[in-house]
Amino acid sequence: MLIRDIMSPNVVSISPEESTALAARLLYRHNIGALPVCTEDGRVKGIVTDRDIVLRCIAAESDPATTPIKEIMTKGVASIGPNDDVRVGTRIMAKEQVRRLPVVSDGRVVGMVSLGDMAKTHSYDMEASKALSEISENVKKV
């Protein structure tokens, strides 16, 4: 099975200059856990998660209304292509200790795939379980 078969093609993204408060509202409104941070032409510059907002903005006592995403986002984001095998995605997630990956084609975001998407296929229960176990064992410090 390929990533394109399980990815979410409707990507909500944010630009690096937008506020952290806007990112929080988008995460809430769309019931998602991460936003790819993209340039106007859809190129990935980073990713921001609900955890990033809490730890890098709120806990740091910064004002979400005035803190731009570029100050709290994770740079150097791992990604995957739509024609990659799902097993490749689980290995990347385990190695990078992430639960979501932007799906990139020709340098632009075309989807998002999560560990949950992989687990829901039931064809990759073991791979998803192994990836989650590895992610949970070695939680990165922010």
Short mmCIF file of N, CA and C in Angstrom, two decimals:
data_model
loop_
_atom_site.label_atom_id
_atom_site.label_comp_id
_atom_site.label_asym_id
_atom_site.label_seq_id
_atom_site.Cartn_x
_atom_site.Cartn_y
_atom_site.Cartn_z
N MET A 1 0.85 -1.18 0.00
CA MET A 1 0.00 0.00 0.00
C MET A 1 0.89 1.23 0.00
N LEU A 2 0.46 2.26 -0.73
CA LEU A 2 1.23 3.48 -0.84
C LEU A 2 0.67 4.58 0.06
N ILE A 3 1.52 5.52 0.39
CA ILE A 3 1.14 6.65 1.25
C ILE A 3 -0.07 7.38 0.68
N ARG A 4 -0.11 7.57 -0.63
CA ARG A 4 -1.23 8.31 -1.24
C ARG A 4 -2.58 7.65 -0.97
N ASP A 5 -2.57 6.34 -0.69
CA ASP A 5 -3.81 5.61 -0.43
C ASP A 5 -4.38 5.89 0.96
N ILE A 6 -3.54 6.38 1.87
CA ILE A 6 -4.02 6.60 3.25
C ILE A 6 -3.86 8.02 3.74
N MET A 7 -3.16 8.86 2.99
CA MET A 7 -2.90 10.24 3.44
C MET A 7 -4.18 11.08 3.42
N SER A 8 -4.14 12.15 4.18
CA SER A 8 -5.20 13.14 4.14
C SER A 8 -4.78 14.19 3.10
N PRO A 9 -5.53 14.32 2.00
CA PRO A 9 -5.12 15.25 0.95
C PRO A 9 -5.51 16.71 1.24
N ASN A 10 -6.40 16.92 2.16
CA ASN A 10 -6.85 18.28 2.50
C ASN A 10 -5.96 18.84 3.60
N VAL A 11 -4.90 19.52 3.20
CA VAL A 11 -3.91 20.00 4.14
C VAL A 11 -4.21 21.42 4.58
N VAL A 12 -4.23 21.62 5.88
CA VAL A 12 -4.33 22.96 6.44
C VAL A 12 -2.91 23.34 6.82
N SER A 13 -2.41 24.44 6.29
CA SER A 13 -1.05 24.86 6.58
C SER A 13 -1.05 26.30 7.08
N ILE A 14 0.12 26.75 7.47
CA ILE A 14 0.28 28.11 7.99
C ILE A 14 1.62 28.64 7.50
N SER A 15 1.71 29.96 7.38
CA SER A 15 2.98 30.56 6.94
C SER A 15 3.84 30.87 8.17
N PRO A 16 5.15 30.97 7.99
CA PRO A 16 6.05 31.22 9.11
C PRO A 16 5.81 32.54 9.84
N GLU A 17 5.21 33.51 9.13
CA GLU A 17 4.99 34.83 9.73
C GLU A 17 3.70 34.93 10.54
N GLU A 18 2.80 33.98 10.37
CA GLU A 18 1.52 34.02 11.10
C GLU A 18 1.74 33.82 12.59
N SER A 19 0.76 34.19 13.38
CA SER A 19 0.90 34.11 14.83
C SER A 19 0.65 32.71 15.37
N THR A 20 1.22 32.46 16.51
CA THR A 20 1.01 31.20 17.21
C THR A 20 -0.46 31.07 17.60
N ALA A 21 -1.10 32.18 17.92
CA ALA A 21 -2.53 32.15 18.27
C ALA A 21 -3.36 31.64 17.10
N LEU A 22 -3.03 32.07 15.88
CA LEU A 22 -3.74 31.58 14.70
C LEU A 22 -3.52 30.08 14.53
N ALA A 23 -2.30 29.64 14.73
CA ALA A 23 -2.02 28.20 14.62
C ALA A 23 -2.87 27.40 15.61
N ALA A 24 -2.97 27.89 16.84
CA ALA A 24 -3.79 27.19 17.85
C ALA A 24 -5.25 27.14 17.42
N ARG A 25 -5.76 28.24 16.88
CA ARG A 25 -7.15 28.25 16.41
C ARG A 25 -7.37 27.27 15.25
N LEU A 26 -6.41 27.20 14.33
CA LEU A 26 -6.52 26.28 13.20
C LEU A 26 -6.49 24.82 13.67
N LEU A 27 -5.61 24.52 14.60
CA LEU A 27 -5.54 23.16 15.14
C LEU A 27 -6.87 22.78 15.79
N TYR A 28 -7.42 23.70 16.55
CA TYR A 28 -8.70 23.45 17.22
C TYR A 28 -9.85 23.31 16.22
N ARG A 29 -9.94 24.27 15.31
CA ARG A 29 -11.04 24.31 14.34
C ARG A 29 -11.07 23.07 13.45
N HIS A 30 -9.90 22.55 13.07
CA HIS A 30 -9.83 21.42 12.15
C HIS A 30 -9.58 20.10 12.87
N ASN A 31 -9.50 20.15 14.20
CA ASN A 31 -9.29 18.95 15.03
C ASN A 31 -8.08 18.15 14.54
N ILE A 32 -6.95 18.84 14.42
CA ILE A 32 -5.71 18.22 13.98
C ILE A 32 -4.61 18.52 14.99
N GLY A 33 -3.51 17.78 14.90
CA GLY A 33 -2.44 17.95 15.88
C GLY A 33 -1.20 18.64 15.35
N ALA A 34 -1.14 18.88 14.04
CA ALA A 34 0.05 19.51 13.46
C ALA A 34 -0.31 20.27 12.20
N LEU A 35 0.45 21.33 11.97
CA LEU A 35 0.31 22.14 10.75
C LEU A 35 1.66 22.23 10.06
N PRO A 36 1.72 21.88 8.78
CA PRO A 36 2.96 22.17 8.08
C PRO A 36 3.09 23.68 7.92
N VAL A 37 4.30 24.17 8.08
CA VAL A 37 4.58 25.59 7.92
C VAL A 37 5.16 25.73 6.51
N CYS A 38 4.44 26.47 5.67
CA CYS A 38 4.78 26.52 4.24
C CYS A 38 4.92 27.94 3.73
N THR A 39 5.71 28.07 2.68
CA THR A 39 5.80 29.32 1.94
C THR A 39 4.53 29.45 1.10
N GLU A 40 4.36 30.60 0.47
CA GLU A 40 3.16 30.82 -0.36
C GLU A 40 3.00 29.80 -1.47
N ASP A 41 4.12 29.27 -1.98
CA ASP A 41 4.04 28.29 -3.06
C ASP A 41 3.97 26.84 -2.56
N GLY A 42 3.75 26.65 -1.26
CA GLY A 42 3.52 25.31 -0.72
C GLY A 42 4.76 24.54 -0.32
N ARG A 43 5.90 25.19 -0.28
CA ARG A 43 7.14 24.51 0.13
C ARG A 43 7.24 24.47 1.65
N VAL A 44 7.57 23.29 2.18
CA VAL A 44 7.63 23.09 3.63
C VAL A 44 8.87 23.76 4.22
N LYS A 45 8.64 24.56 5.25
CA LYS A 45 9.72 25.21 5.98
C LYS A 45 9.85 24.63 7.39
N GLY A 46 8.77 23.99 7.85
CA GLY A 46 8.78 23.44 9.20
C GLY A 46 7.44 22.81 9.51
N ILE A 47 7.25 22.50 10.77
CA ILE A 47 5.97 21.97 11.23
C ILE A 47 5.75 22.49 12.64
N VAL A 48 4.51 22.73 12.99
CA VAL A 48 4.17 23.18 14.33
C VAL A 48 3.07 22.28 14.87
N THR A 49 3.25 21.85 16.11
CA THR A 49 2.28 20.97 16.76
C THR A 49 1.68 21.67 17.96
N ASP A 50 0.61 21.08 18.47
CA ASP A 50 0.01 21.63 19.69
C ASP A 50 1.03 21.63 20.83
N ARG A 51 1.88 20.62 20.85
CA ARG A 51 2.93 20.53 21.89
C ARG A 51 3.94 21.67 21.75
N ASP A 52 4.31 22.00 20.51
CA ASP A 52 5.22 23.13 20.28
C ASP A 52 4.63 24.42 20.85
N ILE A 53 3.34 24.62 20.62
CA ILE A 53 2.68 25.83 21.10
C ILE A 53 2.75 25.92 22.62
N VAL A 54 2.45 24.81 23.26
CA VAL A 54 2.45 24.80 24.74
C VAL A 54 3.86 24.98 25.29
N LEU A 55 4.80 24.19 24.80
CA LEU A 55 6.15 24.21 25.39
C LEU A 55 7.01 25.38 24.94
N ARG A 56 6.92 25.76 23.69
CA ARG A 56 7.82 26.79 23.17
C ARG A 56 7.23 28.20 23.20
N CYS A 57 5.94 28.31 23.45
CA CYS A 57 5.32 29.63 23.51
C CYS A 57 4.70 29.87 24.89
N ILE A 58 3.66 29.11 25.21
CA ILE A 58 2.93 29.34 26.47
C ILE A 58 3.83 29.15 27.69
N ALA A 59 4.52 28.01 27.77
CA ALA A 59 5.38 27.74 28.93
C ALA A 59 6.56 28.71 28.99
N ALA A 60 6.98 29.20 27.84
CA ALA A 60 8.07 30.17 27.79
C ALA A 60 7.58 31.59 28.08
N GLU A 61 6.28 31.71 28.38
CA GLU A 61 5.63 32.98 28.72
C GLU A 61 5.71 34.01 27.59
N SER A 62 5.63 33.51 26.36
CA SER A 62 5.55 34.39 25.20
C SER A 62 4.08 34.61 24.87
N ASP A 63 3.78 35.71 24.22
CA ASP A 63 2.41 36.04 23.86
C ASP A 63 2.06 35.37 22.53
N PRO A 64 1.12 34.42 22.52
CA PRO A 64 0.76 33.74 21.28
C PRO A 64 0.26 34.68 20.18
N ALA A 65 -0.32 35.80 20.57
CA ALA A 65 -0.84 36.74 19.58
C ALA A 65 0.28 37.45 18.82
N THR A 66 1.45 37.55 19.43
CA THR A 66 2.55 38.28 18.79
C THR A 66 3.75 37.40 18.45
N THR A 67 3.72 36.15 18.84
CA THR A 67 4.83 35.24 18.55
C THR A 67 4.62 34.58 17.20
N PRO A 68 5.51 34.86 16.24
CA PRO A 68 5.35 34.23 14.92
C PRO A 68 5.71 32.74 14.97
N ILE A 69 5.06 32.00 14.13
CA ILE A 69 5.28 30.55 14.06
C ILE A 69 6.74 30.22 13.84
N LYS A 70 7.45 31.00 13.04
CA LYS A 70 8.85 30.71 12.74
C LYS A 70 9.71 30.64 13.99
N GLU A 71 9.26 31.25 15.10
CA GLU A 71 10.03 31.22 16.33
C GLU A 71 9.81 29.94 17.14
N ILE A 72 8.72 29.23 16.88
CA ILE A 72 8.45 28.03 17.68
C ILE A 72 8.36 26.74 16.86
N MET A 73 8.37 26.85 15.54
CA MET A 73 8.20 25.66 14.70
C MET A 73 9.44 24.77 14.76
N THR A 74 9.23 23.53 14.40
CA THR A 74 10.34 22.59 14.24
C THR A 74 10.81 22.71 12.80
N LYS A 75 12.11 22.95 12.64
CA LYS A 75 12.68 23.07 11.29
C LYS A 75 13.26 21.72 10.89
N GLY A 76 13.64 21.58 9.65
CA GLY A 76 14.24 20.33 9.20
C GLY A 76 13.30 19.15 9.32
N VAL A 77 12.11 19.32 8.80
CA VAL A 77 11.04 18.35 8.95
C VAL A 77 11.26 17.14 8.05
N ALA A 78 11.06 15.95 8.61
CA ALA A 78 11.06 14.73 7.81
C ALA A 78 9.77 14.72 7.00
N SER A 79 9.84 14.20 5.81
CA SER A 79 8.65 14.11 4.96
C SER A 79 8.70 12.80 4.18
N ILE A 80 7.65 12.56 3.42
CA ILE A 80 7.55 11.34 2.64
C ILE A 80 6.84 11.68 1.34
N GLY A 81 7.05 10.87 0.32
CA GLY A 81 6.40 11.08 -0.96
C GLY A 81 5.11 10.27 -1.07
N PRO A 82 4.19 10.71 -1.91
CA PRO A 82 2.91 10.01 -2.04
C PRO A 82 3.05 8.60 -2.62
N ASN A 83 4.12 8.34 -3.35
CA ASN A 83 4.31 7.03 -3.96
C ASN A 83 5.21 6.11 -3.14
N ASP A 84 5.58 6.55 -1.93
CA ASP A 84 6.37 5.70 -1.04
C ASP A 84 5.46 4.67 -0.37
N ASP A 85 6.04 3.54 -0.04
CA ASP A 85 5.31 2.48 0.65
C ASP A 85 5.03 2.90 2.10
N VAL A 86 3.93 2.46 2.63
CA VAL A 86 3.54 2.79 4.01
C VAL A 86 4.62 2.34 5.00
N ARG A 87 5.28 1.20 4.73
CA ARG A 87 6.33 0.71 5.63
C ARG A 87 7.48 1.72 5.74
N VAL A 88 7.77 2.42 4.64
CA VAL A 88 8.79 3.46 4.67
C VAL A 88 8.38 4.55 5.65
N GLY A 89 7.10 4.91 5.62
CA GLY A 89 6.59 5.93 6.53
C GLY A 89 6.73 5.53 7.99
N THR A 90 6.43 4.28 8.31
CA THR A 90 6.56 3.85 9.72
C THR A 90 8.02 3.90 10.15
N ARG A 91 8.94 3.55 9.25
CA ARG A 91 10.36 3.59 9.60
C ARG A 91 10.83 5.03 9.82
N ILE A 92 10.37 5.94 8.96
CA ILE A 92 10.75 7.36 9.12
C ILE A 92 10.20 7.88 10.44
N MET A 93 8.94 7.58 10.73
CA MET A 93 8.34 8.05 11.98
C MET A 93 9.10 7.53 13.20
N ALA A 94 9.46 6.26 13.17
CA ALA A 94 10.20 5.68 14.29
C ALA A 94 11.57 6.35 14.43
N LYS A 95 12.28 6.50 13.33
CA LYS A 95 13.62 7.09 13.35
C LYS A 95 13.59 8.54 13.82
N GLU A 96 12.63 9.31 13.30
CA GLU A 96 12.54 10.74 13.62
C GLU A 96 11.73 11.02 14.89
N GLN A 97 11.11 9.99 15.43
CA GLN A 97 10.27 10.09 16.63
C GLN A 97 9.14 11.11 16.46
N VAL A 98 8.41 10.94 15.36
CA VAL A 98 7.27 11.80 15.07
C VAL A 98 6.05 10.94 14.74
N ARG A 99 4.88 11.52 14.88
CA ARG A 99 3.64 10.79 14.62
C ARG A 99 2.93 11.25 13.36
N ARG A 100 3.48 12.29 12.73
CA ARG A 100 2.87 12.84 11.52
C ARG A 100 3.97 13.23 10.55
N LEU A 101 3.67 13.05 9.26
CA LEU A 101 4.62 13.44 8.22
C LEU A 101 3.90 14.22 7.12
N PRO A 102 4.48 15.33 6.69
CA PRO A 102 3.96 15.96 5.48
C PRO A 102 4.26 15.06 4.28
N VAL A 103 3.33 14.99 3.36
CA VAL A 103 3.53 14.24 2.13
C VAL A 103 3.88 15.28 1.07
N VAL A 104 5.06 15.13 0.47
CA VAL A 104 5.59 16.15 -0.42
C VAL A 104 5.83 15.57 -1.81
N SER A 105 5.39 16.32 -2.81
CA SER A 105 5.62 15.97 -4.21
C SER A 105 6.12 17.21 -4.93
N ASP A 106 7.19 17.08 -5.66
CA ASP A 106 7.80 18.21 -6.37
C ASP A 106 8.05 19.38 -5.43
N GLY A 107 8.45 19.08 -4.20
CA GLY A 107 8.79 20.12 -3.23
C GLY A 107 7.61 20.79 -2.53
N ARG A 108 6.38 20.37 -2.84
CA ARG A 108 5.20 21.00 -2.27
C ARG A 108 4.36 20.00 -1.48
N VAL A 109 3.72 20.48 -0.43
CA VAL A 109 2.89 19.62 0.41
C VAL A 109 1.62 19.25 -0.36
N VAL A 110 1.35 17.93 -0.43
CA VAL A 110 0.15 17.45 -1.10
C VAL A 110 -0.74 16.64 -0.16
N GLY A 111 -0.26 16.46 1.08
CA GLY A 111 -1.04 15.69 2.04
C GLY A 111 -0.32 15.59 3.37
N MET A 112 -0.99 14.96 4.31
CA MET A 112 -0.40 14.65 5.62
C MET A 112 -0.76 13.20 5.91
N VAL A 113 0.15 12.51 6.56
CA VAL A 113 -0.11 11.13 6.98
C VAL A 113 0.30 11.00 8.44
N SER A 114 -0.52 10.30 9.20
CA SER A 114 -0.25 10.13 10.62
C SER A 114 -0.10 8.66 10.95
N LEU A 115 0.45 8.40 12.09
CA LEU A 115 0.56 7.04 12.59
C LEU A 115 -0.83 6.42 12.72
N GLY A 116 -1.80 7.24 13.09
CA GLY A 116 -3.19 6.77 13.17
C GLY A 116 -3.74 6.33 11.83
N ASP A 117 -3.38 7.07 10.76
CA ASP A 117 -3.80 6.68 9.41
C ASP A 117 -3.27 5.29 9.08
N MET A 118 -2.03 5.04 9.47
CA MET A 118 -1.41 3.75 9.18
C MET A 118 -2.06 2.63 9.99
N ALA A 119 -2.34 2.93 11.25
CA ALA A 119 -2.94 1.91 12.11
C ALA A 119 -4.35 1.55 11.65
N LYS A 120 -5.07 2.52 11.11
CA LYS A 120 -6.45 2.28 10.66
C LYS A 120 -6.55 1.34 9.47
N THR A 121 -5.45 1.17 8.74
CA THR A 121 -5.50 0.29 7.56
C THR A 121 -5.58 -1.18 7.96
N HIS A 122 -5.19 -1.50 9.18
CA HIS A 122 -5.14 -2.87 9.71
C HIS A 122 -4.14 -3.74 8.98
N SER A 123 -3.65 -3.32 7.85
CA SER A 123 -2.63 -4.08 7.13
C SER A 123 -1.25 -3.82 7.73
N TYR A 124 -1.14 -2.72 8.48
CA TYR A 124 0.16 -2.32 9.01
C TYR A 124 0.12 -2.15 10.53
N ASP A 125 -0.72 -2.92 11.19
CA ASP A 125 -0.83 -2.83 12.65
C ASP A 125 0.51 -3.03 13.33
N MET A 126 1.25 -4.04 12.92
CA MET A 126 2.54 -4.33 13.55
C MET A 126 3.54 -3.22 13.32
N GLU A 127 3.62 -2.72 12.09
CA GLU A 127 4.56 -1.64 11.78
C GLU A 127 4.21 -0.37 12.55
N ALA A 128 2.92 -0.04 12.60
CA ALA A 128 2.49 1.15 13.33
C ALA A 128 2.75 0.99 14.82
N SER A 129 2.49 -0.20 15.33
CA SER A 129 2.73 -0.47 16.75
C SER A 129 4.21 -0.36 17.08
N LYS A 130 5.06 -0.91 16.23
CA LYS A 130 6.51 -0.83 16.45
C LYS A 130 6.98 0.62 16.41
N ALA A 131 6.48 1.39 15.43
CA ALA A 131 6.87 2.80 15.33
C ALA A 131 6.44 3.57 16.57
N LEU A 132 5.21 3.35 17.02
CA LEU A 132 4.73 4.04 18.22
C LEU A 132 5.58 3.68 19.43
N SER A 133 5.93 2.42 19.54
CA SER A 133 6.76 1.96 20.65
C SER A 133 8.11 2.67 20.64
N GLU A 134 8.74 2.77 19.45
CA GLU A 134 10.02 3.44 19.35
C GLU A 134 9.91 4.94 19.60
N ILE A 135 8.82 5.55 19.14
CA ILE A 135 8.61 6.97 19.39
C ILE A 135 8.45 7.22 20.89
N SER A 136 7.69 6.37 21.55
CA SER A 136 7.40 6.55 22.97
C SER A 136 8.60 6.25 23.86
N GLU A 137 9.48 5.33 23.45
CA GLU A 137 10.65 4.98 24.24
C GLU A 137 11.64 6.11 24.32
N ASN A 138 11.84 6.82 23.24
CA ASN A 138 12.89 7.82 23.14
C ASN A 138 12.33 9.20 22.87
N VAL A 139 11.51 9.69 23.75
CA VAL A 139 10.87 10.99 23.54
C VAL A 139 11.96 12.07 23.53
N LYS A 140 11.96 12.86 22.43
CA LYS A 140 12.93 13.94 22.30
C LYS A 140 12.59 15.06 23.27
N LYS A 141 13.60 15.70 23.79
CA LYS A 141 13.42 16.87 24.63
C LYS A 141 13.36 18.10 23.73
N VAL A 142 12.49 19.04 24.08
CA VAL A 142 12.36 20.26 23.28
C VAL A 142 13.36 21.28 23.75
#
